[in-house]
Coordinates of C-alpha atoms and ligand atoms in Angstrom, one line a residue:
M947 CA 31.9 24.2 56.3
Y948 CA 29.4 21.5 55.3
D949 CA 30.2 18.7 52.9
V950 CA 26.7 18.9 51.4
I951 CA 23.8 21.4 51.7
I952 CA 20.6 20.1 50.2
I953 CA 18.0 22.8 49.3
G954 CA 14.4 21.4 49.5
G955 CA 12.8 18.6 51.6
G956 CA 10.6 16.8 49.1
P957 CA 11.2 13.1 48.1
A958 CA 14.4 14.0 46.1
G959 CA 16.0 16.1 48.9
L960 CA 15.1 13.7 51.7
T961 CA 16.5 10.7 49.8
A962 CA 19.7 12.6 49.0
G963 CA 19.9 13.5 52.7
L964 CA 19.3 9.9 53.8
Y965 CA 22.1 8.6 51.6
N966 CA 24.6 11.3 52.4
A967 CA 23.9 11.0 56.1
R968 CA 24.4 7.2 56.0
A969 CA 27.7 7.9 54.2
R970 CA 28.6 10.0 57.3
L971 CA 29.0 13.2 55.4
N972 CA 28.4 16.5 57.2
V973 CA 25.1 17.2 55.5
L974 CA 22.4 19.8 56.1
L975 CA 18.9 19.9 54.5
L976 CA 17.3 23.3 54.3
E977 CA 13.5 23.5 53.9
R978 CA 11.5 26.8 54.0
L979 CA 8.1 25.0 54.8
A980 CA 7.5 21.6 56.3
P981 CA 9.6 18.8 54.8
G982 CA 7.5 16.8 52.3
G983 CA 7.1 19.1 49.3
Q984 CA 4.1 18.9 47.0
V985 CA 3.4 15.3 47.9
L986 CA 2.1 16.5 51.2
T987 CA -1.1 17.8 49.5
T988 CA -1.8 14.4 47.8
D989 CA -4.6 12.5 49.5
R990 CA -3.5 9.0 48.3
V991 CA -0.4 7.8 46.6
E992 CA -1.1 4.6 44.7
N993 CA 2.0 4.2 42.4
Y994 CA 4.9 4.4 44.9
P995 CA 6.2 0.8 45.0
G996 CA 6.0 -1.0 48.3
F997 CA 2.5 0.2 49.3
P998 CA 0.0 -2.1 47.6
D999 CA -2.9 -0.5 49.4
G1000 CA -1.7 3.1 48.7
I1001 CA -0.5 5.5 51.4
S1002 CA -1.4 9.1 52.1
G1003 CA 1.0 11.7 50.8
F1004 CA 1.5 13.1 54.3
E1005 CA 2.3 9.6 55.8
L1006 CA 4.7 8.7 53.0
M1007 CA 6.7 12.0 53.5
D1008 CA 6.6 11.7 57.2
R1009 CA 8.1 8.2 56.9
M1010 CA 10.8 9.5 54.5
K1011 CA 11.7 12.3 57.0
T1012 CA 11.8 9.9 60.0
Q1013 CA 14.0 7.5 58.1
A1014 CA 16.5 10.2 57.1
E1015 CA 16.6 11.6 60.6
K1016 CA 17.2 8.1 62.0
F1017 CA 20.6 8.4 60.3
D1018 CA 21.2 11.8 61.7
L1019 CA 20.3 14.0 58.8
K1020 CA 20.1 17.6 60.1
I1021 CA 17.0 19.3 58.8
R1022 CA 16.6 23.0 59.3
N1023 CA 13.5 25.1 58.7
D1024 CA 15.1 28.1 57.0
E1025 CA 14.5 29.9 53.7
V1026 CA 17.4 30.3 51.3
M1027 CA 17.5 33.9 50.1
K1028 CA 20.6 33.9 47.9
L1029 CA 23.2 31.5 46.5
E1030 CA 26.7 32.5 45.5
L1031 CA 28.1 29.6 43.5
S1032 CA 31.4 29.2 41.8
E1033 CA 33.6 26.2 41.3
K1034 CA 35.7 27.2 44.3
R1035 CA 33.1 28.5 46.7
K1036 CA 29.5 27.8 47.5
V1037 CA 27.8 30.2 49.8
V1038 CA 24.2 29.8 51.0
V1039 CA 22.5 32.9 52.4
T1040 CA 19.4 32.1 54.4
S1041 CA 17.0 34.2 56.4
S1042 CA 19.0 33.4 59.5
G1043 CA 22.6 33.8 58.3
Q1044 CA 25.2 32.6 55.9
M1045 CA 26.9 29.2 55.5
E1046 CA 29.3 27.4 53.2
S1047 CA 29.4 24.0 51.7
K1048 CA 31.6 22.0 49.3
V1049 CA 28.5 20.6 47.5
I1050 CA 25.0 21.9 46.8
I1051 CA 22.1 19.6 45.8
L1052 CA 19.2 21.6 44.4
A1053 CA 16.0 19.8 45.2
C1054 CA 13.7 22.8 45.4
G1055 CA 11.0 21.3 43.3
A1056 CA 8.3 23.2 41.5
S1057 CA 5.2 25.3 42.3
W1058 CA 1.8 25.2 40.8
K1059 CA 1.4 27.1 37.6
K1060 CA -1.2 29.8 37.4
L1061 CA -3.6 30.3 34.6
G1062 CA -2.9 34.0 34.1
V1063 CA -6.5 35.0 33.7
E1064 CA -8.4 38.0 35.2
G1065 CA -9.7 37.4 38.7
E1066 CA -7.1 34.7 39.5
D1067 CA -4.8 36.8 41.7
R1068 CA -7.6 38.8 43.3
L1069 CA -9.6 35.6 44.3
M1070 CA -6.6 33.5 45.3
G1071 CA -7.6 31.8 48.6
K1072 CA -11.1 33.1 48.2
G1073 CA -12.4 30.2 46.2
I1074 CA -9.4 29.5 44.0
S1075 CA -7.2 26.7 45.2
F1076 CA -4.3 24.5 44.2
C1077 CA -5.0 21.8 46.8
A1078 CA -8.2 19.6 46.8
T1079 CA -7.0 17.7 49.9
C1080 CA -6.7 21.0 51.8
D1081 CA -9.7 22.8 50.5
G1082 CA -12.2 20.2 49.2
P1083 CA -14.2 19.9 52.4
F1084 CA -15.0 23.7 52.2
Y1085 CA -17.1 23.0 49.1
R1086 CA -19.5 20.4 50.5
D1087 CA -22.6 20.1 48.3
Q1088 CA -21.4 23.0 46.0
E1089 CA -20.5 23.2 42.4
V1090 CA -16.8 23.7 41.5
A1091 CA -14.6 23.8 38.5
V1092 CA -11.3 21.9 38.0
V1093 CA -9.0 23.3 35.3
G1094 CA -6.5 21.0 33.6
G1095 CA -6.4 17.5 31.9
G1096 CA -3.2 16.0 33.5
D1097 CA -2.8 13.4 36.2
T1098 CA -3.2 16.0 39.0
A1099 CA -6.4 17.6 37.6
V1100 CA -8.1 14.2 37.0
E1101 CA -7.0 12.6 40.3
E1102 CA -8.0 15.7 42.3
A1103 CA -11.4 15.9 40.5
V1104 CA -12.1 12.3 41.6
F1105 CA -11.1 13.1 45.1
L1106 CA -13.4 16.1 45.2
T1107 CA -16.4 13.9 44.4
R1108 CA -16.4 13.0 48.1
F1109 CA -17.6 16.4 49.0
V1110 CA -19.0 18.5 46.2
K1111 CA -22.3 18.3 44.3
R1112 CA -20.9 18.7 40.8
I1113 CA -17.5 19.2 39.2
Y1114 CA -16.9 20.8 35.8
L1115 CA -13.5 19.5 34.5
I1116 CA -12.3 22.1 32.0
H1117 CA -9.6 21.0 29.6
R1118 CA -8.2 22.9 26.6
R1119 CA -8.1 19.9 24.2
D1120 CA -10.5 17.1 23.3
K1121 CA -8.3 14.4 24.9
L1122 CA -7.1 14.3 28.5
R1123 CA -3.4 13.9 29.2
A1124 CA -3.9 11.9 32.4
T1125 CA -3.0 8.2 32.8
K1126 CA -5.7 5.9 31.3
L1127 CA -6.6 4.4 34.7
L1128 CA -7.3 7.8 36.2
Q1129 CA -9.4 8.8 33.2
E1130 CA -11.5 5.7 33.6
R1131 CA -12.1 6.5 37.2
A1132 CA -13.1 10.1 36.4
M1133 CA -15.4 9.0 33.6
A1134 CA -17.2 6.5 35.9
E1135 CA -18.1 9.4 38.3
D1136 CA -21.6 10.8 37.7
K1137 CA -20.6 14.0 39.5
I1138 CA -17.9 15.0 36.9
D1139 CA -18.9 16.8 33.8
F1140 CA -16.1 17.1 31.2
I1141 CA -16.0 20.4 29.3
L1142 CA -13.4 19.9 26.6
D1143 CA -11.8 22.1 24.0
T1144 CA -12.4 24.9 26.5
V1145 CA -10.3 27.5 28.3
P1146 CA -11.2 29.8 31.2
L1147 CA -11.2 33.5 30.3
R1148 CA -12.0 35.0 33.7
I1149 CA -12.8 34.0 37.2
L1150 CA -15.8 35.8 38.4
G1151 CA -16.7 37.2 41.8
E1152 CA -16.1 40.3 44.0
S1153 CA -14.9 39.0 47.4
D1154 CA -15.4 35.3 46.7
V1155 CA -15.5 33.1 43.6
E1156 CA -19.0 33.2 42.1
G1157 CA -18.3 31.7 38.7
I1158 CA -16.0 31.1 35.7
E1159 CA -16.2 32.5 32.2
L1160 CA -15.3 29.9 29.5
K1161 CA -14.5 30.0 25.8
Q1162 CA -15.2 26.9 23.6
L1163 CA -12.2 26.9 21.3
K1164 CA -13.8 25.2 18.4
T1165 CA -17.0 27.3 18.2
G1166 CA -15.7 30.5 19.9
D1167 CA -18.8 30.4 22.2
I1168 CA -18.3 32.2 25.5
R1169 CA -20.4 31.3 28.5
Q1170 CA -20.4 31.6 32.2
K1171 CA -20.8 28.8 34.8
A1172 CA -21.8 29.5 38.4
V1173 CA -19.3 27.8 40.7
R1174 CA -18.1 28.5 44.2
G1175 CA -14.6 27.0 43.8
V1176 CA -12.0 26.8 41.1
F1177 CA -9.2 24.3 41.4
I1178 CA -6.3 25.0 39.1
F1179 CA -4.1 22.1 38.1
V1180 CA -2.4 23.1 34.8
G1181 CA 1.1 21.9 35.6
T1182 CA 4.1 23.3 37.5
V1183 CA 6.8 26.0 37.2
P1184 CA 10.3 25.2 38.6
N1185 CA 11.5 26.9 41.8
T1186 CA 14.7 28.1 40.1
E1187 CA 14.7 31.8 40.9
L1188 CA 17.8 31.2 43.2
V1189 CA 19.9 29.7 40.4
K1190 CA 19.0 31.9 37.4
G1191 CA 22.3 32.9 35.8
L1192 CA 24.3 30.4 38.0
V1193 CA 23.5 27.0 36.3
K1194 CA 22.1 26.2 32.9
L1195 CA 18.3 26.1 32.6
D1196 CA 16.1 24.8 29.8
Q1197 CA 13.7 27.1 27.9
N1198 CA 11.0 26.4 30.6
G1199 CA 13.4 27.3 33.4
F1200 CA 14.1 23.8 34.7
V1201 CA 17.7 22.8 35.6
I1202 CA 19.7 20.9 33.0
T1203 CA 21.8 18.1 34.4
D1204 CA 23.6 15.1 33.0
D1205 CA 22.7 11.5 33.9
N1206 CA 24.5 11.8 37.2
M1207 CA 22.5 14.9 38.2
Q1208 CA 25.5 17.1 37.6
T1209 CA 24.5 20.7 36.6
S1210 CA 26.6 23.0 34.5
M1211 CA 28.4 24.1 37.8
P1212 CA 30.9 21.7 39.3
G1213 CA 29.9 20.6 42.7
V1214 CA 26.2 21.6 42.2
F1215 CA 23.7 18.8 41.5
A1216 CA 20.0 18.8 41.0
A1217 CA 17.3 16.2 41.6
G1218 CA 13.5 15.8 41.4
D1219 CA 10.9 18.1 39.9
I1220 CA 13.4 21.0 39.5
R1221 CA 15.2 19.0 36.8
S1222 CA 14.6 19.3 33.1
K1223 CA 13.0 16.0 32.2
L1224 CA 9.9 14.3 30.8
F1225 CA 8.5 12.3 33.7
R1226 CA 7.8 13.7 37.2
Q1227 CA 7.0 11.1 39.8
I1228 CA 7.8 10.5 43.5
S1229 CA 9.7 7.4 42.4
T1230 CA 11.8 9.3 39.8
A1231 CA 12.5 12.0 42.4
V1232 CA 13.7 9.4 44.9
G1233 CA 16.0 7.8 42.3
E1234 CA 17.4 11.1 41.3
G1235 CA 18.0 12.0 45.0
A1236 CA 20.0 8.8 45.5
A1237 CA 22.0 9.4 42.2
A1238 CA 22.7 13.1 43.2
S1239 CA 24.0 11.9 46.7
Y1240 CA 26.3 9.4 45.0
S1241 CA 27.6 12.0 42.6
A1242 CA 28.1 14.4 45.6
E1243 CA 30.2 11.7 47.4
K1244 CA 32.4 11.1 44.2
Y1245 CA 32.9 14.9 43.8
L1246 CA 34.0 15.2 47.4
E1247 CA 36.4 12.4 47.0
S1248 CA 37.8 14.2 43.9
L1249 CA 38.5 17.3 46.0
R1250 CA 40.7 15.3 48.5
Ligands
NAP21 P1 0.8 18.2 33.5 O1 1.0 16.8 33.3 O2 1.8 19.2 32.9 O3 -0.6 18.6 32.9 C1 -1.0 19.9 32.9 C2 -2.4 20.0 32.3 O4 -2.9 21.3 32.2 C3 -2.4 19.5 30.8 O5 -3.6 18.8 30.5 C4 -2.4 20.8 30.0 O6 -3.0 20.7 28.8 C5 -3.1 21.8 30.9 N1 -2.6 23.2 30.8 C6 -1.4 23.6 30.9 N2 -1.3 25.0 30.8 C7 -2.6 25.4 30.6 C8 -3.2 26.6 30.5 N3 -2.5 27.7 30.5 N4 -4.6 26.7 30.4 C9 -5.3 25.5 30.4 N5 -4.8 24.3 30.5 C10 -3.5 24.2 30.6 O7 0.7 18.6 35.1 P2 0.2 17.7 36.3 O8 -1.1 17.1 36.0 O9 0.3 18.6 37.5 O10 1.3 16.6 36.5 C11 2.7 17.0 36.7 C12 3.6 15.8 36.8 O11 3.3 15.0 37.9 C13 3.3 14.8 35.6 O12 4.5 14.2 35.2 C14 2.3 13.8 36.2 O13 2.4 12.5 35.6 C15 2.8 13.7 37.6 N6 1.7 13.3 38.5 C16 1.5 12.0 38.7 C17 0.5 11.5 39.5 C18 0.4 10.1 39.7 O14 1.2 9.3 39.1 N7 -0.7 9.6 40.3 C19 -0.4 12.4 40.1 C20 -0.2 13.8 39.9 C21 0.9 14.2 39.1 P3 -2.4 19.9 27.6 O15 -2.7 18.4 27.9 O16 -3.2 20.4 26.4 O17 -0.9 20.2 27.5

């Protein structure tokens, strides 16, 4: 029986693990992929305090993992298939077996949201990507589309200017959502063309992406643009399949907690991008991971 099982190895999970391991609890972190979460695909993190010159997403997460393991956090590469959660008993069923814990910390994060247009599923990985850092170099000297107007879309579009010939940044409104500094950077790039008030209708191509069909929302005009790559950054969906019906979720499927990261189920806490909240940052995930670990300790004390 574990004291704490943390599900997810992004910034929230690794921070909760670091704190609980330092508190000498019997804690296990389960991660289905490599620890690090979505940050792993970020080329450069500039707004995590303590790194005035920025740091690569990979290096930042590698450092968090190394720091947690230094205090003996056990990290296991295993996929959670099912959770059986009640106030009395918390069972975690993974691809390699079943285990029990007194506390669960949900730090499963979020996944990239899809557009839901024709051609998207068929051409996934064949010119459609959710990761500019991973796939940008494949589009050297080609034309690509980036869909979305938030921090991710604008930051990744600027990153893509290193490789591609031209980027069409397609956003559904006439104003970008991204932070002003990122907008200024994108607008200073000659290679980025902003196509505003516009949504994709279809992604075109047989075996590879050949173009994108767009609709101008104000005029109703429909046109096609020839591109070899489409990068989709239209937000995230929470990884809450495992806890549907077990803890309270908001209308978008994110886990509702109180200020101490307590979910609707006693002994189950949530931290990071999986939580229902307004602001999703590495720094907020780290703070919530620390808060969840503290709440976990207090809960364990209350059981004694
Ligand atoms: P986001 O902030 O939710 O932005 C999603 C963008 O996609 C919005 O511009 C939205 O348009 C658009 N969109 C949503 N659904 C769409 C659809 N079906 N069709 C077309 N467009 C659609 O997502 P994000 O940019 O991935 O950022 C997620 C969180 O991570 C945010 O809190 C962000 O601040 C944070 N983040 C921070 C940094 C950084 O600090 N450097 C970097 C990356 C991400 P509307 O604007 O019209 O809603």
